[in-house]
CSV table of C-alpha atoms in Angstrom, one decimal:
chain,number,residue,atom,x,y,z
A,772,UNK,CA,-16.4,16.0,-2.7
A,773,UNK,CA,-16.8,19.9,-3.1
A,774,UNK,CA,-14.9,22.6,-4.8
A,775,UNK,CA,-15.1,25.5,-2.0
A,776,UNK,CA,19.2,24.4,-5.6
A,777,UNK,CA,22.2,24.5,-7.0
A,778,UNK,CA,22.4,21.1,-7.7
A,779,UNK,CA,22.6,20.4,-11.8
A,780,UNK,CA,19.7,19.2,-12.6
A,781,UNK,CA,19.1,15.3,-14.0
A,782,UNK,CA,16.3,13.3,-15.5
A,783,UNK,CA,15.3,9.9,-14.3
A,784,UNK,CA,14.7,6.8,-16.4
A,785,UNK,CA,11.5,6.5,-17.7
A,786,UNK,CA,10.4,9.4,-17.0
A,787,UNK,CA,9.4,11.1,-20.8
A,788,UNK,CA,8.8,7.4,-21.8
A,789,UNK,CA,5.8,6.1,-19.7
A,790,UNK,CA,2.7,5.3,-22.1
A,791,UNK,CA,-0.5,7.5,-22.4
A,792,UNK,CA,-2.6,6.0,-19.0
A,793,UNK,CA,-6.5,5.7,-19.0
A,794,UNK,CA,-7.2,9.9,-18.6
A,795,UNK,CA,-4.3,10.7,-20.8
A,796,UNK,CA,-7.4,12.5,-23.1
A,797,UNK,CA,-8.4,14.7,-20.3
A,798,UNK,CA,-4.7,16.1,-19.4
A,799,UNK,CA,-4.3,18.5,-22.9
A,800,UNK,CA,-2.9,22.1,-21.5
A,801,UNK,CA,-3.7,25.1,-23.1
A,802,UNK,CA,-0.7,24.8,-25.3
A,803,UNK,CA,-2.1,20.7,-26.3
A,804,UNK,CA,0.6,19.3,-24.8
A,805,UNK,CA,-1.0,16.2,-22.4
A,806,UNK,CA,0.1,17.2,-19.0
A,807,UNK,CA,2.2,14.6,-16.9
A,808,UNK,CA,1.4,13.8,-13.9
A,809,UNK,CA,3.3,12.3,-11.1
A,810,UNK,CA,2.9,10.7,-7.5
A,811,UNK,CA,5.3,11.8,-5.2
A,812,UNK,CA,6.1,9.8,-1.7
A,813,UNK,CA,8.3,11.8,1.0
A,814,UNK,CA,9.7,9.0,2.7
A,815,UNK,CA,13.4,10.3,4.8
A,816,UNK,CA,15.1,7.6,6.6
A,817,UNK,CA,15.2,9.8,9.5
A,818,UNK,CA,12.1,9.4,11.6
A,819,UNK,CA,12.8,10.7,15.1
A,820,UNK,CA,8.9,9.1,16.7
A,821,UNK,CA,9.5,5.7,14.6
A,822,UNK,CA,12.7,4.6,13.3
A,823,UNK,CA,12.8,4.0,9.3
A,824,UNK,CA,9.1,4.0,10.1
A,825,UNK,CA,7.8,4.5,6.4
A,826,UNK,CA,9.3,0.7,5.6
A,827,UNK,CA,8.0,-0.6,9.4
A,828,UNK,CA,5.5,-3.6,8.7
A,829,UNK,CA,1.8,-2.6,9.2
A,830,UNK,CA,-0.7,-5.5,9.2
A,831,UNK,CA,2.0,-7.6,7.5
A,832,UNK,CA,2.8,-5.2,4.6
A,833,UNK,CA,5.4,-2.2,4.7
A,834,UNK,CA,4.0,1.2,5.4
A,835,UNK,CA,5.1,2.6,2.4
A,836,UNK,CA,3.6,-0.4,0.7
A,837,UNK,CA,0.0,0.5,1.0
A,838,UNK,CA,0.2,4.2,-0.1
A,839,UNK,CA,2.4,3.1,-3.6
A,840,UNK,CA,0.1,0.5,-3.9
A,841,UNK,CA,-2.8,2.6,-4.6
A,842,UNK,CA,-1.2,5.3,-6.1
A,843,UNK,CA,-0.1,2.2,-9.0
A,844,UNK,CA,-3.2,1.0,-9.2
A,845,UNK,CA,-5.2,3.8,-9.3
A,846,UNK,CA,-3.6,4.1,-12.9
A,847,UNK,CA,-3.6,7.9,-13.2
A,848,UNK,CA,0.0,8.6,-12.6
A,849,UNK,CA,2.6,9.1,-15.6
A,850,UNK,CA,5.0,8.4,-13.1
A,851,UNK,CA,5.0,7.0,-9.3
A,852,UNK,CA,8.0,8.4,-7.3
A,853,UNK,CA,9.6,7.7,-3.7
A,854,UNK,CA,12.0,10.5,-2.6
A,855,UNK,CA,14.3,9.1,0.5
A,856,UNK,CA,17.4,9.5,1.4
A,857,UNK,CA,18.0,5.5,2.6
A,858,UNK,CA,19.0,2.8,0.9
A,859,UNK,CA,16.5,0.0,2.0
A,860,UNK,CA,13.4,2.1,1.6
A,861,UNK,CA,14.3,3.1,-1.9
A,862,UNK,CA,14.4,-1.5,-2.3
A,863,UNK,CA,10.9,-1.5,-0.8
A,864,UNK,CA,10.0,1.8,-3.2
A,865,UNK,CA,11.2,-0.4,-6.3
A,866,UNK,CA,9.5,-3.6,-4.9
A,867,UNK,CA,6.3,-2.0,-4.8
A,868,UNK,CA,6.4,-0.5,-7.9
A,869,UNK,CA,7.8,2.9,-7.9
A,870,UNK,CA,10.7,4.9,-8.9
A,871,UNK,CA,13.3,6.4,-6.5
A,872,UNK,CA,14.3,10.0,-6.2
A,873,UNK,CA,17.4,10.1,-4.2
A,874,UNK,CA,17.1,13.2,-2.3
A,875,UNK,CA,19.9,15.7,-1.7
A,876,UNK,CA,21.4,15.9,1.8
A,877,UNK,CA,20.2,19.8,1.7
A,878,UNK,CA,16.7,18.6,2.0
A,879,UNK,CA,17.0,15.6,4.1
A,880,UNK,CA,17.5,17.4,7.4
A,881,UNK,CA,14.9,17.4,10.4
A,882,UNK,CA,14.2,21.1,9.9
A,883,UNK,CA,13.2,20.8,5.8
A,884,UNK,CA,9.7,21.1,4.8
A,885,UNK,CA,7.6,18.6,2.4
A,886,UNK,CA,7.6,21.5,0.0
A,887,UNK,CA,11.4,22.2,-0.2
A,888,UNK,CA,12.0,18.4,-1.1
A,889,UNK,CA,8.9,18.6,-3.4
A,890,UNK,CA,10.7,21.8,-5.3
A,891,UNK,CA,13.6,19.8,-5.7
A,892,UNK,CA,12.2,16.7,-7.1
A,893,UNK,CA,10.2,19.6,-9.2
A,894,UNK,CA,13.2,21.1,-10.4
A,895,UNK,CA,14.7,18.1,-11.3
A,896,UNK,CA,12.3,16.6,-13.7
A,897,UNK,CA,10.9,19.4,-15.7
A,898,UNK,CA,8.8,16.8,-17.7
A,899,UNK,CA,6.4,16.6,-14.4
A,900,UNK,CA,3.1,19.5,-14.7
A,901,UNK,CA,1.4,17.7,-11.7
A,902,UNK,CA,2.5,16.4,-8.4
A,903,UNK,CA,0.2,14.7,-6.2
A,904,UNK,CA,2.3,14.5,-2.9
A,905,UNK,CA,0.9,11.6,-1.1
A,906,UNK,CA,2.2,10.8,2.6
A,907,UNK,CA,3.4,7.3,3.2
A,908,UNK,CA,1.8,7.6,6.9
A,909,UNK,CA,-2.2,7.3,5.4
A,910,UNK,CA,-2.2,3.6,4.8
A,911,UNK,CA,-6.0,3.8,4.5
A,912,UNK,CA,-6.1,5.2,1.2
A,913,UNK,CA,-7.6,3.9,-2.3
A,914,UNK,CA,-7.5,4.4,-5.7
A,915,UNK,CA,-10.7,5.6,-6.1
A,916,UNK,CA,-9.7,8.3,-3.9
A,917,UNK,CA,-6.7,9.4,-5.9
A,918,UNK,CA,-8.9,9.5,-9.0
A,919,UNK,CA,-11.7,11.4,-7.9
A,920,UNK,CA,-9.5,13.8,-6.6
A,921,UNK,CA,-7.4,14.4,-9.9
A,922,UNK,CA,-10.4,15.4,-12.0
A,923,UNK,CA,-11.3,17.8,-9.9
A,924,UNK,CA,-7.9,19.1,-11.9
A,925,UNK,CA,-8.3,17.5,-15.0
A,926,UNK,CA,-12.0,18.2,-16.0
A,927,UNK,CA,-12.8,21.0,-13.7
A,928,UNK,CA,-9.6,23.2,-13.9
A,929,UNK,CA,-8.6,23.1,-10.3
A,930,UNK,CA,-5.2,24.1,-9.7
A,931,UNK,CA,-4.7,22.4,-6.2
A,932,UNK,CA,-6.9,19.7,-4.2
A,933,UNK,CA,-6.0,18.7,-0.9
A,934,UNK,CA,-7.8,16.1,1.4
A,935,UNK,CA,-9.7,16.5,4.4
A,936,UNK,CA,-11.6,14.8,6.9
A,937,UNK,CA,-14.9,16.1,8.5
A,938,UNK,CA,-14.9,16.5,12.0
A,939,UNK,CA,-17.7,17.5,14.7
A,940,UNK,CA,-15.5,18.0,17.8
A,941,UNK,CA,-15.9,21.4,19.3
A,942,UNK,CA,-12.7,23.4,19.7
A,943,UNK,CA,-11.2,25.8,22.4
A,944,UNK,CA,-9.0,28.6,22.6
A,945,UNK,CA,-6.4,28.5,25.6
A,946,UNK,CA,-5.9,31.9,27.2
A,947,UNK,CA,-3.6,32.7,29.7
A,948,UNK,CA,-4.3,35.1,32.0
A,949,UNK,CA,-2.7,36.5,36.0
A,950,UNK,CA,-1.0,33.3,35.4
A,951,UNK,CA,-3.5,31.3,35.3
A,952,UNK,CA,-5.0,28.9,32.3
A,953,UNK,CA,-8.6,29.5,31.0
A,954,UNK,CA,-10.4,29.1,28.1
A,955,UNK,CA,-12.7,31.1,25.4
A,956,UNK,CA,-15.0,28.8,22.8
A,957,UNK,CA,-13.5,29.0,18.9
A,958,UNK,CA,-16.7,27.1,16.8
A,959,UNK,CA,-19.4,27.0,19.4
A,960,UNK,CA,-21.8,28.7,21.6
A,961,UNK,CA,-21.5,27.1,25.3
A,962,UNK,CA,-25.3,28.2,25.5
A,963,UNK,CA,-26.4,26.7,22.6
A,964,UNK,CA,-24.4,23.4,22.0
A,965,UNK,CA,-26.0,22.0,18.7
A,966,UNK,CA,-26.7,18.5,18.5
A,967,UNK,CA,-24.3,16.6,15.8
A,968,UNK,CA,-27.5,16.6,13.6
A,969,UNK,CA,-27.8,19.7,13.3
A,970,UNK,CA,-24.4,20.6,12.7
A,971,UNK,CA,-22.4,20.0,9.3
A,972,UNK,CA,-19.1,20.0,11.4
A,973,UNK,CA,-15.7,21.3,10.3
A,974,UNK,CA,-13.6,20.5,7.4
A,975,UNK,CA,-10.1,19.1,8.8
A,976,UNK,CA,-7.0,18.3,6.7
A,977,UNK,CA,-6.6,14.6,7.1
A,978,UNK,CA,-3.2,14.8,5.4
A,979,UNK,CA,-3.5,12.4,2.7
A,980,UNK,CA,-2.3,13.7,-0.3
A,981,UNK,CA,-1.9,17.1,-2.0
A,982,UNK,CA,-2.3,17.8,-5.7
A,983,UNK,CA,-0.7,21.1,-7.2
A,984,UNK,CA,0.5,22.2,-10.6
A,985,UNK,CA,4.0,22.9,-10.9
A,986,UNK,CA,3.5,26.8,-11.2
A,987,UNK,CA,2.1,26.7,-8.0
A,988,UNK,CA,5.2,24.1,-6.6
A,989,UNK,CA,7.4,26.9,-8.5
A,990,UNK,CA,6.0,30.1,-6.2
A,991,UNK,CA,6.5,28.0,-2.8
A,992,UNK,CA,2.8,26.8,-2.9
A,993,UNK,CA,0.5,23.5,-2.1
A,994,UNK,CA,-2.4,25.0,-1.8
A,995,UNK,CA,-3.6,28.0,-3.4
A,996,UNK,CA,-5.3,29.4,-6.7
A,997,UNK,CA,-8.2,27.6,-8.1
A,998,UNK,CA,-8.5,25.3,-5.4
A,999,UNK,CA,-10.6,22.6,-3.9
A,1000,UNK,CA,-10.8,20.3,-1.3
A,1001,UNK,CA,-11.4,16.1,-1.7
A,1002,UNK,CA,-13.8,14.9,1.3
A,1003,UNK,CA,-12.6,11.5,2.7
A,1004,UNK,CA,-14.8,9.5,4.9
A,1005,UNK,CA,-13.7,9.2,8.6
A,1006,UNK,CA,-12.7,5.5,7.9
A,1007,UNK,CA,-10.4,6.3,5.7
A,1008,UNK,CA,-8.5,9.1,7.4
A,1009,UNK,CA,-5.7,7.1,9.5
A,1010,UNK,CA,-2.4,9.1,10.0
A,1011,UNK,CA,0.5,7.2,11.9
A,1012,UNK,CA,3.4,9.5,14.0
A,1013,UNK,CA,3.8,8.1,17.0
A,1014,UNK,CA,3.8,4.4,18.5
A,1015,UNK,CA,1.0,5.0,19.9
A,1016,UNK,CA,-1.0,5.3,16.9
A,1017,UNK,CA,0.4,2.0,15.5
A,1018,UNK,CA,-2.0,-0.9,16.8
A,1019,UNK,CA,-5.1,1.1,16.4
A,1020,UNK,CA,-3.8,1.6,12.5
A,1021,UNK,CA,-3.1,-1.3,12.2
A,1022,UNK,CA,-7.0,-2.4,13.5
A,1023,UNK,CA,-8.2,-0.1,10.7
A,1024,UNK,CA,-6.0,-1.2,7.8
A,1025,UNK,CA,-7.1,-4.2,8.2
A,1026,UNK,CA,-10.8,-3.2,7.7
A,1027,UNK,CA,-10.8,-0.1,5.7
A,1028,UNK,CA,-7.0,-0.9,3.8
A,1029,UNK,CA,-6.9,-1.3,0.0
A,1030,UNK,CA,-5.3,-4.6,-0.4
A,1031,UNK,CA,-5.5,-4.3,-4.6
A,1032,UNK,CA,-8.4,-6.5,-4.5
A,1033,UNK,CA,-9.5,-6.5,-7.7
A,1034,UNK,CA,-6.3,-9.1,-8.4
A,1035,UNK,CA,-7.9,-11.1,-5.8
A,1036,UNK,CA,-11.0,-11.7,-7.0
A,1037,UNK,CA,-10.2,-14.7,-9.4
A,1038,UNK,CA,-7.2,-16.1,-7.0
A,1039,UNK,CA,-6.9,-19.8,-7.9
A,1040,UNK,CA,-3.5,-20.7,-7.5
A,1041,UNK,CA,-1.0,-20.7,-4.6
A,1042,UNK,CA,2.5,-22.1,-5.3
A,1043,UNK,CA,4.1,-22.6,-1.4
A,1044,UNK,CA,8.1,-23.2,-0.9
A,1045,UNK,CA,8.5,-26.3,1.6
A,1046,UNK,CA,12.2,-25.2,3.0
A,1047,UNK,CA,11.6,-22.0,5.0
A,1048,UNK,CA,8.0,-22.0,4.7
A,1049,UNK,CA,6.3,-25.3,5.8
A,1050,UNK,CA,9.5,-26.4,7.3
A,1051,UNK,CA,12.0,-24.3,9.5
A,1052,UNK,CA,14.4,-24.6,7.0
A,1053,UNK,CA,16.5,-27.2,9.2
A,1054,UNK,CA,17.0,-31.2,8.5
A,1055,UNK,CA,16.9,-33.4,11.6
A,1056,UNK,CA,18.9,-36.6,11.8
A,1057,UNK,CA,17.5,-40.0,14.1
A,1058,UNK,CA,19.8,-42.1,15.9
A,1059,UNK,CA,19.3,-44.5,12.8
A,1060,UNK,CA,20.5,-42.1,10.2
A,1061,UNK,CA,17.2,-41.2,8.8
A,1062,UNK,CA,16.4,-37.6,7.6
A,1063,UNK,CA,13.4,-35.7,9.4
A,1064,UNK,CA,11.8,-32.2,9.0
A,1065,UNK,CA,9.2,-30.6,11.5
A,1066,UNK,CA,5.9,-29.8,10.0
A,1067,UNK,CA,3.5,-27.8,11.7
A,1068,UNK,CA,-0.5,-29.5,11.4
A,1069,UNK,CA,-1.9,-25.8,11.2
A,1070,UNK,CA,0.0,-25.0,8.0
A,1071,UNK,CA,-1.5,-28.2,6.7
A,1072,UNK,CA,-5.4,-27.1,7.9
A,1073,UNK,CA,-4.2,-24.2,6.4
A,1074,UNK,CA,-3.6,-25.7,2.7
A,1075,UNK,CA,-6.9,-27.5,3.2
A,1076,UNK,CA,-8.6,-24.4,4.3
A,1077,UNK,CA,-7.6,-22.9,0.3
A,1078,UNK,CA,-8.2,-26.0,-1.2
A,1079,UNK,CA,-11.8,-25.8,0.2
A,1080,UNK,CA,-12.4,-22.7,-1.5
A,1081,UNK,CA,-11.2,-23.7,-4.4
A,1082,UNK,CA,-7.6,-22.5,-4.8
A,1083,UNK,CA,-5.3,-25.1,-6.1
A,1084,UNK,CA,-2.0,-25.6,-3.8
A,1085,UNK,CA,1.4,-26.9,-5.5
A,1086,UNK,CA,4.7,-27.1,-3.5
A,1087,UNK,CA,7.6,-26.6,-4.4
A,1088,UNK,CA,11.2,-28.2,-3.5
A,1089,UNK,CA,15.1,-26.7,-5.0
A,1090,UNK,CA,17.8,-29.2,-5.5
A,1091,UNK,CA,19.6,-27.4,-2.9
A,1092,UNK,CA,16.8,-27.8,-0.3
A,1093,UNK,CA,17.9,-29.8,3.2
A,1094,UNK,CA,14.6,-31.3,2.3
A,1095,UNK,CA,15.4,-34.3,0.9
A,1096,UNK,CA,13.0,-35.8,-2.1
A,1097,UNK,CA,11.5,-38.2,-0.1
A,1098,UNK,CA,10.7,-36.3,2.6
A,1099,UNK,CA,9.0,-33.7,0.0
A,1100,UNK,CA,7.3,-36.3,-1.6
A,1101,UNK,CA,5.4,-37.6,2.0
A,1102,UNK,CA,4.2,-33.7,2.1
A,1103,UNK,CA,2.7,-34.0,-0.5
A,1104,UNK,CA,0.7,-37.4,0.0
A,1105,UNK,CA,0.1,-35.3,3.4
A,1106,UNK,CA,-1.9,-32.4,1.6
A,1107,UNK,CA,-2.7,-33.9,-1.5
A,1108,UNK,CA,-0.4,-31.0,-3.6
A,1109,UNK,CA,1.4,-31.7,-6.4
A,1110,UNK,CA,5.0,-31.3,-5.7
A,1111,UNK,CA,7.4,-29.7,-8.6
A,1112,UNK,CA,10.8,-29.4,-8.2
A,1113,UNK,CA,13.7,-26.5,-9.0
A,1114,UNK,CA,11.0,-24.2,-9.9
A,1115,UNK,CA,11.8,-20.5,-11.0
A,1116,UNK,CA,10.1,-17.7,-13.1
A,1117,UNK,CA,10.3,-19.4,-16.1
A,1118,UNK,CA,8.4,-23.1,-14.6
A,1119,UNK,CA,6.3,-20.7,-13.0
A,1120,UNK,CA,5.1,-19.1,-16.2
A,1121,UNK,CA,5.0,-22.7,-17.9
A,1122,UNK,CA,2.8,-24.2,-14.8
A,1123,UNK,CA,0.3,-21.0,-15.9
A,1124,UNK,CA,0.1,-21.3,-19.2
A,1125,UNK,CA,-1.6,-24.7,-19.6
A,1126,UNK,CA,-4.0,-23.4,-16.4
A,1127,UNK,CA,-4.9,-20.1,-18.9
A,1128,UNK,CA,-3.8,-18.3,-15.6
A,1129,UNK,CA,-2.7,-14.7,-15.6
A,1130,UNK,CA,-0.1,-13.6,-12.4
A,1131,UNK,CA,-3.0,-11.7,-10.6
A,1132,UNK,CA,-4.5,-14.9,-10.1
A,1133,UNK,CA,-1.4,-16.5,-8.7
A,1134,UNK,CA,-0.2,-16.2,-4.8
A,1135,UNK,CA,3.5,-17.3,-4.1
A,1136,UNK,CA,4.7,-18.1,-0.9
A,1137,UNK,CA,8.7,-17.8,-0.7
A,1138,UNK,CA,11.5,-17.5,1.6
A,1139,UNK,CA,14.6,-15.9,-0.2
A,1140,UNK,CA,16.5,-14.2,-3.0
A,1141,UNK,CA,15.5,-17.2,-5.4
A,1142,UNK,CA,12.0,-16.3,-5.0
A,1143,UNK,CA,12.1,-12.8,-5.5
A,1144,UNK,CA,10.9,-12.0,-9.1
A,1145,UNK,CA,8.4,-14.5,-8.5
A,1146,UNK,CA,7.3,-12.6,-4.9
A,1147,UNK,CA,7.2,-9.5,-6.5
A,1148,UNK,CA,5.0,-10.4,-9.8
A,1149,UNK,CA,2.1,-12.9,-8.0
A,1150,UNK,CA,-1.1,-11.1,-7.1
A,1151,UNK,CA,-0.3,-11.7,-3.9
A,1152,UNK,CA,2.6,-12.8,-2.0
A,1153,UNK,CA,3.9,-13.7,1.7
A,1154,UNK,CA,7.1,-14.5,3.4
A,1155,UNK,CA,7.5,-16.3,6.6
A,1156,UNK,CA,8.4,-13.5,9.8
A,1157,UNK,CA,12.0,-14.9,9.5
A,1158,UNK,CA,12.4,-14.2,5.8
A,1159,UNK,CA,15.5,-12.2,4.6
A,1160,UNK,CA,15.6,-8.9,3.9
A,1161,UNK,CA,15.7,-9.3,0.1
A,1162,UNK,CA,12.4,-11.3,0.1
A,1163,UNK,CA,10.6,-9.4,2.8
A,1164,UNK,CA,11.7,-6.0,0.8
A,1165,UNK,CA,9.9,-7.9,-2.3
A,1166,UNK,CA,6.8,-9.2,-0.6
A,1167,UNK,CA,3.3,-8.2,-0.5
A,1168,UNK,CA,2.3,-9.5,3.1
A,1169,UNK,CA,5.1,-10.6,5.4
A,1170,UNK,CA,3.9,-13.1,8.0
A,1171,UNK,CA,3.7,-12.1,12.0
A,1172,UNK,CA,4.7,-16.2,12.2
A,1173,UNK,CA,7.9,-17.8,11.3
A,1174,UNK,CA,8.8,-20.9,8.7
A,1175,UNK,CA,7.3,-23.4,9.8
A,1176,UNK,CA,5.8,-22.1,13.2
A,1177,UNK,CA,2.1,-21.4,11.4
A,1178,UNK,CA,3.7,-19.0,8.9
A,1179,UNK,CA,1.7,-21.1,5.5
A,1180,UNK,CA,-1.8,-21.2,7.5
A,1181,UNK,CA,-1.5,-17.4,8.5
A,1182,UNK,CA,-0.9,-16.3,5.1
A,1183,UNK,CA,-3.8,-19.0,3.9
A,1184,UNK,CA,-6.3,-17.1,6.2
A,1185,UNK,CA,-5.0,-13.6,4.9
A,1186,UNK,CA,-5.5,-14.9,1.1
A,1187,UNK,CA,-9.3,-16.2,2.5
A,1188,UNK,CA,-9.9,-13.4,4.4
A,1189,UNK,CA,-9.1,-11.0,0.7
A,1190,UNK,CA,-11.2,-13.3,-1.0
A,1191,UNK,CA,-14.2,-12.8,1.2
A,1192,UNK,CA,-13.9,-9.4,1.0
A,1193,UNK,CA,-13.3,-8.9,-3.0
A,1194,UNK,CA,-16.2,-11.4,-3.1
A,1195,UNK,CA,-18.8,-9.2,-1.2
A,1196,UNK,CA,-17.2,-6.0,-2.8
A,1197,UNK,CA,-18.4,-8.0,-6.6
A,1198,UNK,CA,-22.0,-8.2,-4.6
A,1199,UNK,CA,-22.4,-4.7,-3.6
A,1200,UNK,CA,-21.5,-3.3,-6.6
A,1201,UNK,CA,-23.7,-5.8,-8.3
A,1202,UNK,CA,-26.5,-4.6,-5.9
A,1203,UNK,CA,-25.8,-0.8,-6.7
A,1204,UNK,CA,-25.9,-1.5,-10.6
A,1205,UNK,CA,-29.5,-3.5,-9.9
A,1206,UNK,CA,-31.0,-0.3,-8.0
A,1207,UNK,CA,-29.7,2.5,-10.5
C-alpha cells in the first residue's frame, strides 16, 4: 500500500439514521461534523457481454453477492448502496444487505459513464461526503481491503484512493506504417530485457473500487487531488466481462473469495428442509396405496459428513409438506436428526436459545418463500439449483444440484470446506501473533 440532473432530488431511508460504525472517531471534517461514508455498487440490468450478469451465480453465490458482502462486513460504511435500474437485482441488493438506488433512465443507457450515475446518486443524497464505488465484477475482494484503503482517507487526508494490481508484463506500441503493422517498445529496452527480479513492474488499475470525496464527485472527478493508490495482491485482482472470463473466476473465488468467514468459524448448527431439499419435493404412490419419497444416499453421507465434525443436523417438515409424518419420521431414524415440525423464525429462534446459539452459528437449508427470513439471517445458507426465485434471491450459496439429486451433500461439503478454511485462517493468525 503506498501513497504516490434535473431530477428533484430525494433522500432514501435510513440514510441520516445509520449508527456511528467502528472509525466513526476518525471521520470528523474540518467543520467537526463526522463525515459519512457510503459504498456504492453500479449494477445496470443492461449487460450487452453477460445478460443481468451482476445477479448471474458465481461459485453458487450471485455476483453481486460477493462484493456487498464485503463491503457489509468490512463495517466502515455509513451506508451500503446498489444503484440499478432492474427489479430483480435490486431483490438480490436487499437480500444481501444493501440499499437500492433506483437509477434514472438518463443514466441507465449503454453510452453513460460510472461517474454520471455516481453524480447522480451524489446529488441525491447530500448527506453522503465519501463514496467508495466498488464494481460488482471483482468478486475477489475483502474487507480488509476496503478498510486499509479508507484510512488512507481518514487518517492520512487522502482525497481519492483507487486500486491497482502490479504487473510485470512488458508492453508495446503498435505503429502503422506504408500500410503495414510494426511495433516500437513502451517500458522496456529489447537489448536489455531485465529479469522479473530486478524489475519492480508497473502499477495497473485492477478496477476494484474507487474512493473520492464528494467535492471531487462534484467537479466530474474519481481520481484526482491528494491522491493515493491501494496495492492489491495478484490473487485478488479478478475482473469478469466476458464469458470467457467466467470459469477461470469462478476457479479463483473459490480460493481467494471472501466467504464472511469469521461467521463460520463456530458453525454448529444446520437446520435442512426435507421437501425440496432431501426430497424432490414429489410423493410417490405403490400399487398398494402406500406413500414413498426418493432420497438420495449422498445427501445422507453428506449429513454424516457435518455430523462428524461436529455440526448438529435437525430436519425439518411443514404440515403442508407431501411428505407425510411417517415418512419424515423414517429420515430421521435414517440420519439420526431430530425432526421438528412447522418450523419458522420464531421456532428457529426458540431451537437457539436453549443451544446459547447466535445466527452466525446457524446454517439453513430451504427451498421457498417460507424459508426466506430464515435464509437470509443464518450464517450461512443454501438452496437446492431448482429453488425459486424468492429463495435463491435470499440465499447465500445456491446449489449447482437440485432437491434431492445431491443438492444437501453439496452444500454439506461447501459448509466443510468454509470450515477448513476459517479453521486454518484462526492458525495463521495465531502463528503471526506467536512470532511478533
Amino acid at each position: 500500500m503506498s501513497a504516490s440532473s434535473d431530477q428533484k432530488k430525494r433522500s432514501f431511508p435510513g440514510i441520516e439514521d445509520v449508527g456511528d460504525p467502528p472509525m466513526a472517531k476518525k471521520r470528523v471534517g474540518e467543520a467537526g461534523k463526522r463525515r459519512h461514508i457510503a459504498a456504492l455498487i453500479l449494477a445496470r440490468g443492461g449487460s450487452k457481454g453477460i445478460p443481468l450478469k451482476n445477479i448471474k451465480m458465481l461459485a453458487g453465490v450471485p455476483l453481486l453477492g460477493w462484493v456487498v458482502r464485503a463491503a457489509v462486513d468490512s463495517g466502515v460504511f455509513d451506508s451500503v448502496w446498489v444503484s440499478t435500474d432492474h427489479d430483480e437485482i435490486g431483490k438480490v441488493a436487499e437480500a444481501w444487505g444493501a440499499k437500492v438506488h433506483r437509477r434514472s433512465t438518463e443514466v441507465s443507457k449503454d453510452s453513460t459513464s460510472s461517474l454520471e450515475t455516481i453524480q447522480e446518486f451524489a446529488g441525491l443524497n447530500p448527506a453522503v461526503d465519501v463514496v467508495c464505488n466498488i464494481q460488482a465484477t471483482s468478486p475477489c475482494l475483502h474487507p480488509h481491503h476496503l478498510k486499509e484503503a479508507l484510512a488512507l482517507i481518514t487518517q492520512q487526508g487522502h482525497e481519492s484512493v483507487f486500486s491497482v494490481v502490479r504487473r510485470h508484463n512488458f508492453r508495446w506500441l503498435e505503429v502503422k506504417k506504408g500500410g503495414g503493422a510494426c511495433t516500437e517498445p513502451l517500458n522496456l529496452n529489447p537489448a536489455k530485457r531485465p529479469r522479473r527480479q530486478d524489475w519492480a513492474g508497473e502499477l495497473i488499475e485492477n478496477g476494484s473500487f474507487y474512493f473520492a470525496t464528494r467535492q471531487l464527485i462534484e467537479k466530474g472527478l474519481l481520481q484526482g487531488g491528494k491522491m493515493a493508490y491501494y496495492e492489491m495482491l495478484p490473487e485478488y485482482s479478478v475482473d469478469i466481462d466476458v464469458d470467457i472470463d467466467w470459469p477461470v473466476a469462478e476457479q479463483r473465488v473459490l480460493r481467494f473469495g471472501y466467504f464472511g468467514m469469521d461467521k463460520l468459524e463456530v458453525l454448529k448448527l444446520l437446520l435442512c428442509n426435507v421437501s425440496g431439499c432431501l426430497t424432490d419435493g414429489q410423493l410417490y404412490m405403490s400399487a398398494g396405496g402406500e406413500d414413498m419419497v426418493s432420497v438420495n444416499v449422498r445427501d445422507e453421507i453428506g449429513i454424516r459428513m457435518l455430523q462428524r465434525e461436529g455440526v448438529e443436523v435437525i430436519l425439518i417438515c411443514s404440515s403442508g409438506s407431501p411428505v407425510s409424518q411417517a415418512l419424515a419420521d423414517r429420515l430421521s431414524q435414517r440420519t439420526g436428526c431430530e425432526l421438528k415440525q412447522d418450523v419458522g423464525l420464531s421456532q428457529v429462534e426458540a431451537l437457539m436459545k436453549p443451544r446459547k446459539l447466535a445466527w452466525k452459528e446457524v446454517a439453513y437449508m430451504g427451498n421457498d418463500e417460507e424459508d426466506v427470513d430464515c435464509l437470509t439471517l443464518a450464517g450461512l445458507s443454501g438452496v437446492p439449483r431448482d429453488a425459486p426465485v424468492v429463495a435463491l434471491n435470499a440465499t447465500k450459496y445456491a446449489c449447482h444440484s437440485g432437491a434431492g439429486q445431491g443438492a444437501v451433500r453439496e452444500f454439506a461439503e461447501h459448509i466443510l470446506l468454509l470450515l477448513r478454511k476459517a479453521k486454518a485462517k484462526m492458525e495463521q493468525d495465531r502463528i503471526r501473533r506467536d512470532m511478533f
